[in-house]
Amino acid sequence: MSELRFPENFVWGAATAAYQIEGATQEDGRGPSIWDTFSRTPGKVFQGHTGDVACDHYHRYADDVAMMAELGLRTYRFSVAWPRIQPDGTGPVNPRGLDFYDRLVDTLLGRGIDPFVTLYHWDLPQTLQDRGGWTSRETAEHFADYAVAVLGRLGDRVRTWTTLNEPWCSAYLGYGNGVHAPGERDAGAAFRAVHHLLLGHGLATRALRAAGVATLGLTLNPADVQPADADSEADAAAVRLVDGLHNRIFLDPLTGAGYPEDVLEHVARHVEPTFLRDGDEKIIAAPIDLLGVNYYSPAYVAGRSGGAGGSAYPGTEGVVEFLPPVGPLTEMGWMIEPAGLTRLLERIGADYPGLPLMITENGGAFPDKAGAEDPDGTGRVADTDRVAYLDGHLRAVHRAIARGVDVRGYLVWSLLDNFEWAEGYRKRFGIVHVDYLTQRRTPKESARWYREVISRNGL
Ligand code: GBH
């Protein structure tokens, strides 16, 4: 009787993102994105890897969907590449770009898999970046137009729509510490980007709702922020600061409370907040039906100077020390701590009640080998470390549900090994191995294990 069952109708699936898997970056009228530019900038991505070919999913999508069906997936979360739909980010839509997602959606439905759309997973059209990108208010307005264009083609078949994936990354890694595209390093730009991303979400949400979308939301990567020392007042202050810049800066305005005062004060020390206009908070607070939660690892902070990390949060240098990860780590160097996911879900459930949650990403990178990279191999990828990671985190989700948190589903990151942004192809998150020399797919042991979990609706 040690079995754990998930609620009836619990959603099970896997997630990917356009630039990480599609390839075909020059095909069918796609315009360049900031990741095409960034990955070609020397020193930005591991060994100069790019998404030019990636998993060649653009051409292999039908086989990939057939494989998803074999793996028993019920839902597939993918992102639409804005530069395929509007090569310059504005103006007339490119029908051939929409055709791809049209075919993908039909193929998914034909296999009984529910399509779950992310409208923006970081591949901003380069032309919009040339005009300021997310530091510019116009990008938010253009995003709403783009959202409506995609809805116009897919809205008759796709039920679940999310606007942004992890605006924290877009703003802080893209404009704050320069680890992601477009690679800017400017605290003020990062905060402007936060606001315009949220505004873009709000404007798109309003437009999609007006057009009749039933299930609408966005995905954040909220952080479980813990003090190094639970009895230290300085550490508690550090938690409050990081929680403000990571969690409350998004969740408070999204749920109608506006930006928190302490966060606004912090922002105002870096940039004159002239970009905040009357009425913006009301737009951002457009009701949502679903909050996607991506969780990988907790953060431990101390209220003192020191340590190497921390620079991703503008204005925390010398004030907050991010503790180096300890204990079991994934290949990314991230701490494995499933309890952090339970804490995070309980916290969101308590502080933002009434918001249905879904785990839209969770998973780990581990050094898996197969195919041509593993000539002596058995043809199986025994990724027991990934199975343990996923098992532990599913138990953590179950615990949160048992304690009353409204969690509607779980999507593993990722279906396929793929282009892991600044890490290129060297980090593998897939439950399916991809041999980049041959594009051969090999389901790992974790994929077989996951199929069992889904079919039993439990562990
Ligand atoms: C997600 O980003 C993305 O949505 C997805 O595209 C990506 O492939 C996947 O996760 C895996 O990376 O540096 O130790 O302090 C997650 C990005 C991960 C960024 C955790 C902040 C902090 C860990 N986040 N990271 S650490």
Coordinates of C-alpha atoms and ligand atoms in Angstrom, one line a residue:
M1 CA 0.0 0.0 0.0
S2 CA 3.0 2.3 -0.5
E3 CA 1.4 3.5 -3.7
L4 CA 0.9 7.2 -4.2
R5 CA -2.0 8.2 -6.4
F6 CA -2.5 11.6 -8.0
P7 CA -5.9 13.2 -8.3
E8 CA -8.3 12.2 -11.0
N9 CA -7.7 14.2 -14.2
F10 CA -4.2 15.0 -13.2
V11 CA -2.3 16.2 -16.3
W12 CA 0.8 14.3 -17.3
G13 CA 3.2 15.3 -20.0
A14 CA 6.4 16.7 -21.2
A15 CA 7.7 20.1 -22.3
T16 CA 10.1 21.6 -24.9
A17 CA 10.8 25.0 -26.4
A18 CA 11.0 26.1 -30.1
Y19 CA 14.6 27.3 -30.3
Q20 CA 15.9 24.4 -28.2
I21 CA 14.6 21.6 -30.5
E22 CA 13.3 22.9 -33.9
G23 CA 16.3 23.8 -35.9
A24 CA 15.4 25.0 -39.5
T25 CA 16.1 28.5 -38.4
Q26 CA 16.3 29.7 -42.0
E27 CA 13.3 27.9 -43.4
D28 CA 9.8 28.9 -44.5
G29 CA 10.4 32.6 -44.0
R30 CA 11.5 32.5 -40.3
G31 CA 13.3 35.7 -39.3
P32 CA 16.3 35.9 -37.0
S33 CA 15.8 35.9 -33.3
I34 CA 18.0 37.2 -30.5
W35 CA 19.2 33.6 -29.8
D36 CA 20.5 33.3 -33.4
T37 CA 22.5 36.4 -32.9
F38 CA 23.6 35.6 -29.3
S39 CA 24.7 32.1 -30.1
R40 CA 26.9 33.5 -32.9
T41 CA 28.5 36.0 -30.6
P42 CA 31.9 34.5 -29.6
G43 CA 32.1 33.4 -26.0
K44 CA 28.4 33.4 -25.2
V45 CA 27.4 29.8 -25.8
F46 CA 29.5 26.7 -25.1
Q47 CA 31.8 26.0 -28.1
G48 CA 29.7 28.3 -30.2
H49 CA 26.8 25.9 -30.4
T50 CA 23.6 27.2 -32.1
G51 CA 20.0 26.2 -32.6
D52 CA 20.5 26.0 -36.4
V53 CA 19.8 22.2 -36.4
A54 CA 19.1 21.3 -32.8
C55 CA 16.9 18.2 -32.8
D56 CA 15.7 18.9 -36.3
H57 CA 12.2 18.6 -34.8
Y58 CA 10.9 21.0 -37.5
H59 CA 11.3 18.1 -40.0
R60 CA 10.8 15.2 -37.6
Y61 CA 7.8 16.4 -35.6
A62 CA 5.6 13.6 -36.9
D63 CA 7.9 10.9 -35.7
D64 CA 8.5 12.8 -32.5
V65 CA 4.7 12.9 -31.8
A66 CA 4.4 9.2 -32.6
M67 CA 7.1 8.6 -30.0
M68 CA 5.3 10.8 -27.5
A69 CA 2.2 8.6 -28.0
E70 CA 4.3 5.5 -27.4
L71 CA 5.6 7.0 -24.2
G72 CA 2.0 7.6 -23.0
L73 CA 2.2 11.3 -22.8
R74 CA -1.2 13.0 -22.4
T75 CA -0.1 16.6 -22.8
Y76 CA 2.7 18.2 -24.8
R77 CA 3.9 21.7 -23.9
F78 CA 5.7 23.4 -26.8
S79 CA 6.5 27.0 -27.7
V80 CA 5.7 28.9 -30.8
A81 CA 8.6 30.8 -32.4
W82 CA 7.6 34.4 -32.8
P83 CA 10.1 34.9 -35.6
R84 CA 8.4 32.2 -37.6
I85 CA 5.0 33.9 -37.3
Q86 CA 6.2 37.5 -37.7
P87 CA 9.8 37.5 -39.1
D88 CA 10.3 41.1 -38.0
G89 CA 8.2 40.9 -34.9
T90 CA 5.5 43.2 -36.3
G91 CA 3.3 43.4 -39.4
P92 CA 1.8 40.8 -41.6
V93 CA 1.9 37.2 -40.5
N94 CA 3.9 34.6 -42.3
P95 CA 1.5 31.8 -43.1
R96 CA 4.2 29.2 -43.6
G97 CA 5.3 29.7 -40.1
L98 CA 1.8 29.1 -38.8
D99 CA 1.5 26.1 -41.0
F100 CA 4.1 24.3 -39.0
Y101 CA 2.3 24.6 -35.7
D102 CA -1.0 23.9 -37.5
R103 CA 0.5 20.5 -38.6
L104 CA 2.0 19.9 -35.2
V105 CA -1.3 20.5 -33.4
D106 CA -3.2 18.3 -35.8
T107 CA -0.7 15.5 -35.4
L108 CA -0.8 15.7 -31.6
L109 CA -4.6 15.6 -31.6
G110 CA -4.5 12.7 -34.0
R111 CA -2.5 10.8 -31.4
G112 CA -4.8 11.9 -28.5
I113 CA -2.2 14.3 -27.0
D114 CA -3.4 17.6 -25.7
P115 CA -1.4 20.6 -27.1
F116 CA -0.3 23.2 -24.5
V117 CA 1.1 26.4 -26.1
T118 CA 3.7 28.7 -24.7
L119 CA 3.7 31.9 -26.8
Y120 CA 7.2 33.1 -25.8
H121 CA 10.1 31.0 -24.7
W122 CA 12.9 33.5 -25.2
D123 CA 13.3 33.8 -29.0
L124 CA 12.5 37.4 -29.5
P125 CA 12.6 38.6 -33.2
Q126 CA 16.0 40.3 -33.7
T127 CA 14.3 43.4 -35.3
L128 CA 12.5 44.1 -32.1
Q129 CA 15.7 43.8 -30.1
D130 CA 17.2 46.3 -32.5
R131 CA 14.5 48.7 -31.3
G132 CA 15.2 48.0 -27.6
G133 CA 13.7 44.6 -27.1
W134 CA 12.0 44.1 -23.7
T135 CA 13.4 47.4 -22.5
S136 CA 10.9 49.1 -24.9
R137 CA 7.2 49.4 -24.2
E138 CA 6.4 48.8 -27.8
T139 CA 7.6 45.2 -27.6
A140 CA 4.8 44.5 -25.1
E141 CA 2.2 45.9 -27.5
H142 CA 3.6 43.9 -30.4
F143 CA 3.6 40.7 -28.3
A144 CA -0.2 41.1 -27.9
D145 CA -0.6 41.4 -31.7
Y146 CA 1.5 38.3 -32.2
A147 CA -0.5 36.3 -29.6
V148 CA -3.8 37.1 -31.4
A149 CA -2.2 36.0 -34.7
V150 CA -1.3 32.6 -33.3
L151 CA -4.7 32.3 -31.7
G152 CA -6.4 33.0 -35.0
R153 CA -4.8 29.9 -36.5
L154 CA -4.7 27.5 -33.5
G155 CA -7.4 28.7 -31.3
D156 CA -10.0 26.3 -32.6
R157 CA -8.0 23.3 -31.4
V158 CA -5.6 24.4 -28.6
R159 CA -7.3 24.7 -25.2
T160 CA -4.4 25.8 -22.9
W161 CA -2.5 29.0 -23.6
T162 CA 0.3 30.5 -21.7
T163 CA 2.0 33.8 -22.6
L164 CA 5.5 33.8 -21.2
N165 CA 8.0 31.3 -20.0
E166 CA 10.1 32.4 -17.1
P167 CA 10.2 36.2 -17.5
W168 CA 12.7 36.2 -14.7
C169 CA 15.2 34.7 -17.1
S170 CA 14.4 36.9 -20.0
A171 CA 14.8 40.0 -17.8
Y172 CA 17.6 39.2 -15.4
L173 CA 19.7 36.8 -17.5
G174 CA 19.0 38.6 -20.7
Y175 CA 19.4 42.2 -19.7
G176 CA 20.9 42.0 -16.2
N177 CA 23.9 39.7 -16.1
G178 CA 24.1 38.9 -19.9
V179 CA 24.2 35.2 -19.6
H180 CA 21.3 34.8 -22.0
A181 CA 20.3 36.7 -25.1
P182 CA 20.4 39.6 -25.9
G183 CA 23.4 39.6 -23.4
E184 CA 23.0 43.1 -21.9
R185 CA 24.4 43.9 -18.4
D186 CA 22.4 46.8 -17.0
A187 CA 20.3 46.7 -13.8
G188 CA 18.0 49.4 -15.1
A189 CA 17.4 47.6 -18.3
A190 CA 16.6 44.4 -16.4
F191 CA 13.9 46.1 -14.4
R192 CA 12.5 47.8 -17.4
A193 CA 12.3 44.4 -19.0
V194 CA 10.5 42.9 -16.0
H195 CA 7.8 45.5 -16.4
H196 CA 7.4 45.3 -20.1
L197 CA 7.3 41.5 -20.0
L198 CA 4.6 41.6 -17.4
L199 CA 2.8 44.3 -19.5
G200 CA 3.1 42.2 -22.6
H201 CA 1.6 39.3 -20.6
G202 CA -1.3 41.4 -19.5
L203 CA -2.0 42.9 -22.9
A204 CA -1.9 39.5 -24.5
T205 CA -4.0 38.0 -21.8
R206 CA -6.6 40.7 -22.3
A207 CA -6.6 40.2 -26.1
L208 CA -6.8 36.4 -25.9
R209 CA -9.5 36.5 -23.3
A210 CA -11.6 38.8 -25.5
A211 CA -11.1 36.3 -28.3
G212 CA -12.6 33.6 -26.1
V213 CA -9.7 31.6 -24.7
A214 CA -10.8 29.5 -21.8
T215 CA -7.6 28.4 -20.1
L216 CA -5.0 31.1 -20.0
G217 CA -1.9 31.7 -17.9
L218 CA 1.8 32.0 -17.8
T219 CA 4.8 30.2 -16.5
L220 CA 7.2 31.5 -13.9
N221 CA 10.3 30.0 -12.3
P222 CA 9.5 31.0 -8.7
A223 CA 12.3 30.4 -6.3
D224 CA 12.3 28.6 -3.0
V225 CA 14.6 31.0 -1.1
Q226 CA 15.9 29.8 2.2
P227 CA 18.2 31.4 4.8
A228 CA 21.6 30.0 5.4
D229 CA 20.9 30.3 9.1
A230 CA 17.3 30.2 10.2
D231 CA 18.0 32.2 13.3
S232 CA 19.9 35.0 11.6
E233 CA 18.1 38.4 11.1
A234 CA 20.6 39.4 8.4
D235 CA 19.8 36.2 6.5
A236 CA 16.1 36.7 6.9
A237 CA 16.5 40.2 5.3
A238 CA 18.5 38.6 2.5
V239 CA 15.6 36.1 1.9
R240 CA 13.1 39.0 1.8
L241 CA 15.2 40.9 -0.7
V242 CA 15.8 37.9 -3.0
D243 CA 12.2 36.8 -2.6
G244 CA 11.0 40.3 -3.6
L245 CA 13.2 40.4 -6.7
H246 CA 12.5 36.9 -7.8
N247 CA 8.9 36.0 -6.7
R248 CA 6.9 39.0 -5.4
I249 CA 7.9 41.3 -8.3
F250 CA 6.0 39.0 -10.6
L251 CA 3.4 37.3 -8.4
D252 CA 2.1 40.4 -6.6
P253 CA 1.2 42.4 -9.7
L254 CA -0.1 39.3 -11.5
T255 CA -2.5 38.7 -8.7
G256 CA -3.7 42.2 -8.4
A257 CA -1.7 43.5 -5.5
G258 CA 0.6 45.7 -7.6
Y259 CA 4.3 45.9 -7.2
P260 CA 5.4 45.5 -3.5
E261 CA 6.7 48.7 -1.9
D262 CA 10.0 47.3 -0.8
V263 CA 10.7 46.0 -4.4
L264 CA 9.8 49.4 -5.9
E265 CA 12.2 51.1 -3.5
H266 CA 15.0 48.7 -4.6
V267 CA 14.2 49.2 -8.3
A268 CA 14.2 53.0 -7.9
R269 CA 17.7 52.9 -6.7
H270 CA 18.8 51.6 -10.1
V271 CA 16.5 53.2 -12.6
E272 CA 14.0 56.1 -12.6
P273 CA 10.7 54.1 -12.9
T274 CA 9.2 56.4 -15.6
F275 CA 8.3 53.3 -17.5
L276 CA 5.6 52.5 -14.9
R277 CA 2.4 54.1 -16.2
D278 CA -1.0 54.6 -14.7
G279 CA -3.1 51.7 -15.5
D280 CA -0.3 49.2 -16.2
E281 CA -0.9 47.3 -12.9
K282 CA -4.5 46.9 -13.8
I283 CA -3.5 45.4 -17.2
I284 CA -1.0 43.1 -15.6
A285 CA -3.6 41.9 -13.1
A286 CA -5.9 40.4 -15.8
P287 CA -7.2 37.2 -14.3
I288 CA -5.4 34.0 -15.1
D289 CA -6.7 30.4 -14.8
L290 CA -3.3 28.7 -14.4
L291 CA 0.1 29.5 -13.0
G292 CA 2.9 27.3 -14.5
V293 CA 5.6 26.6 -12.0
N294 CA 9.1 25.6 -13.2
Y295 CA 11.2 24.2 -10.4
Y296 CA 14.7 22.8 -10.5
S297 CA 16.6 23.7 -7.3
P298 CA 16.3 25.8 -4.1
A299 CA 18.4 28.9 -3.3
Y300 CA 20.2 29.5 0.1
V301 CA 21.1 33.0 0.9
A302 CA 22.9 34.9 3.6
G303 CA 22.9 38.5 4.5
R304 CA 26.5 39.3 4.1
S305 CA 29.0 40.1 1.3
G306 CA 30.9 37.3 -0.2
G307 CA 30.5 34.3 -2.5
A308 CA 30.7 34.3 -6.2
G309 CA 27.0 34.2 -7.2
G310 CA 24.3 36.6 -6.8
S311 CA 25.0 39.0 -9.7
A312 CA 21.8 37.8 -11.5
Y313 CA 19.8 40.0 -9.0
P314 CA 20.5 43.6 -9.7
G315 CA 21.6 45.4 -6.6
T316 CA 22.3 42.4 -4.4
E317 CA 26.1 42.5 -4.9
G318 CA 27.8 42.8 -1.6
V319 CA 24.6 42.5 0.3
V320 CA 23.5 38.9 -0.4
E321 CA 25.7 35.9 -0.5
F322 CA 24.3 32.9 -2.5
L323 CA 25.6 29.8 -0.8
P324 CA 27.5 27.4 -3.1
P325 CA 25.3 24.3 -3.8
V326 CA 26.0 21.3 -1.5
G327 CA 24.9 17.7 -1.4
P328 CA 23.8 15.8 -4.5
L329 CA 24.0 17.9 -7.6
T330 CA 22.8 17.6 -11.2
E331 CA 25.2 18.0 -14.0
M332 CA 24.3 21.7 -14.1
G333 CA 25.7 21.9 -10.6
W334 CA 22.2 22.5 -9.2
M335 CA 21.3 21.1 -5.7
I336 CA 18.8 18.3 -5.7
E337 CA 16.3 19.1 -3.1
P338 CA 12.7 17.9 -3.7
A339 CA 11.5 19.3 -0.4
G340 CA 12.1 22.8 -1.9
L341 CA 9.3 22.0 -4.4
T342 CA 6.9 21.1 -1.6
R343 CA 7.8 24.3 0.3
L344 CA 7.5 26.4 -2.9
L345 CA 4.1 25.0 -3.8
E346 CA 2.8 25.5 -0.2
R347 CA 4.0 29.0 -0.1
I348 CA 2.4 30.0 -3.4
G349 CA -0.8 28.2 -2.3
A350 CA -0.8 30.1 1.0
D351 CA 0.2 33.6 -0.3
Y352 CA -1.7 33.6 -3.6
P353 CA -4.8 31.5 -2.9
G354 CA -7.2 30.6 -5.6
L355 CA -4.6 30.2 -8.3
P356 CA -4.5 26.7 -9.9
L357 CA -0.9 25.6 -10.3
M358 CA 0.8 23.2 -12.7
I359 CA 4.4 22.0 -12.8
T360 CA 5.3 23.1 -16.3
E361 CA 8.9 22.1 -16.0
N362 CA 10.9 19.9 -13.7
G363 CA 13.8 17.6 -14.5
G364 CA 17.6 17.2 -14.3
A365 CA 20.7 17.1 -16.5
F366 CA 22.8 14.0 -16.2
P367 CA 25.6 12.7 -18.3
D368 CA 23.8 10.2 -20.5
K369 CA 25.4 8.4 -23.5
A370 CA 23.9 6.4 -26.3
G371 CA 24.3 5.7 -30.0
A372 CA 27.4 6.8 -31.8
E373 CA 28.7 8.6 -28.7
D374 CA 28.6 5.2 -26.9
P375 CA 29.9 2.6 -29.3
D376 CA 30.2 -0.1 -26.7
G377 CA 26.8 0.7 -25.3
T378 CA 23.9 -1.6 -24.9
G379 CA 21.4 0.6 -26.7
R380 CA 19.8 1.5 -23.4
V381 CA 20.3 4.6 -21.4
A382 CA 20.2 3.7 -17.7
D383 CA 19.6 7.1 -16.3
T384 CA 18.8 6.0 -12.8
D385 CA 19.9 9.4 -11.4
R386 CA 17.1 11.0 -13.5
V387 CA 14.6 8.4 -12.4
A388 CA 15.5 9.2 -8.8
Y389 CA 15.3 12.9 -9.4
L390 CA 11.8 12.7 -11.0
D391 CA 10.6 10.2 -8.4
G392 CA 11.7 12.4 -5.6
H393 CA 10.1 15.5 -7.1
L394 CA 6.8 13.8 -7.9
R395 CA 6.6 12.7 -4.3
A396 CA 7.2 16.3 -3.3
V397 CA 4.3 17.4 -5.6
H398 CA 2.1 14.8 -4.1
R399 CA 3.0 16.0 -0.6
A400 CA 1.9 19.5 -1.5
I401 CA -1.4 18.2 -3.0
A402 CA -2.0 16.2 0.2
R403 CA -1.5 19.4 2.2
G404 CA -4.2 21.1 0.1
V405 CA -2.3 22.9 -2.7
D406 CA -4.2 22.9 -6.0
V407 CA -1.7 21.4 -8.4
R408 CA -3.3 20.3 -11.6
G409 CA -0.5 18.5 -13.4
Y410 CA 3.2 17.8 -14.1
L411 CA 5.2 18.2 -17.2
V412 CA 8.7 16.9 -17.3
W413 CA 11.6 18.9 -18.7
S414 CA 12.3 17.7 -21.2
L415 CA 11.0 15.3 -23.8
L416 CA 14.3 15.4 -25.7
D417 CA 17.9 16.3 -25.0
N418 CA 18.2 19.7 -26.6
F419 CA 20.0 23.1 -26.9
E420 CA 20.5 24.0 -23.3
W421 CA 20.9 27.8 -24.0
A422 CA 24.4 29.0 -22.8
E423 CA 25.4 25.4 -22.2
G424 CA 24.8 24.4 -25.8
Y425 CA 24.3 20.6 -26.3
R426 CA 26.6 19.5 -23.6
K427 CA 23.9 19.3 -20.9
R428 CA 21.2 16.6 -21.4
F429 CA 17.7 17.1 -19.8
G430 CA 15.8 14.6 -22.0
I431 CA 13.9 11.5 -21.1
V432 CA 14.7 10.7 -24.7
H433 CA 18.3 10.7 -25.8
V434 CA 19.2 12.5 -29.0
D435 CA 22.3 11.5 -30.9
Y436 CA 23.2 14.8 -32.6
L437 CA 25.3 13.0 -35.3
T438 CA 22.4 10.9 -36.6
Q439 CA 19.4 12.6 -34.9
R440 CA 18.5 9.2 -33.6
R441 CA 16.1 9.2 -30.6
T442 CA 16.6 6.6 -27.8
P443 CA 14.1 6.6 -25.0
K444 CA 16.0 6.5 -21.7
E445 CA 15.0 4.3 -18.8
S446 CA 13.4 7.4 -17.3
A447 CA 11.0 7.5 -20.3
R448 CA 9.9 3.9 -19.6
W449 CA 9.6 4.6 -16.0
Y450 CA 7.5 7.8 -16.7
R451 CA 5.2 5.8 -19.0
E452 CA 4.4 3.5 -16.0
V453 CA 3.8 6.5 -13.7
I454 CA 1.4 8.0 -16.2
S455 CA -0.5 4.8 -16.8
R456 CA -0.9 4.2 -13.0
N457 CA -1.5 7.9 -12.3
G458 CA 1.0 7.4 -9.5
L459 CA 4.1 6.0 -8.0
Ligands
GBH1 C1 14.4 26.5 -17.7 O1 15.2 27.5 -17.2 C2 14.0 26.8 -19.1 O2 12.6 27.2 -19.2 C3 14.3 25.8 -20.1 O3 14.3 26.3 -21.4 C4 15.7 25.2 -19.7 O4 16.2 24.3 -20.7 C5 15.6 24.5 -18.4 O5 15.0 25.3 -17.5 C6 16.9 23.9 -17.9 O6 17.8 24.9 -17.7 O7 22.5 29.0 -11.2 O8 22.5 27.3 -9.5 O9 21.7 29.5 -9.0 C7 15.6 27.3 -15.9 C8 16.5 28.5 -15.5 C9 17.4 27.4 -13.6 C10 17.6 29.8 -14.0 C11 18.0 27.6 -12.2 C12 18.1 30.0 -12.6 C13 19.4 29.1 -10.9 C14 20.3 27.9 -10.5 N1 16.8 28.6 -14.1 N2 18.8 28.8 -12.2 S1 21.9 28.5 -10.0

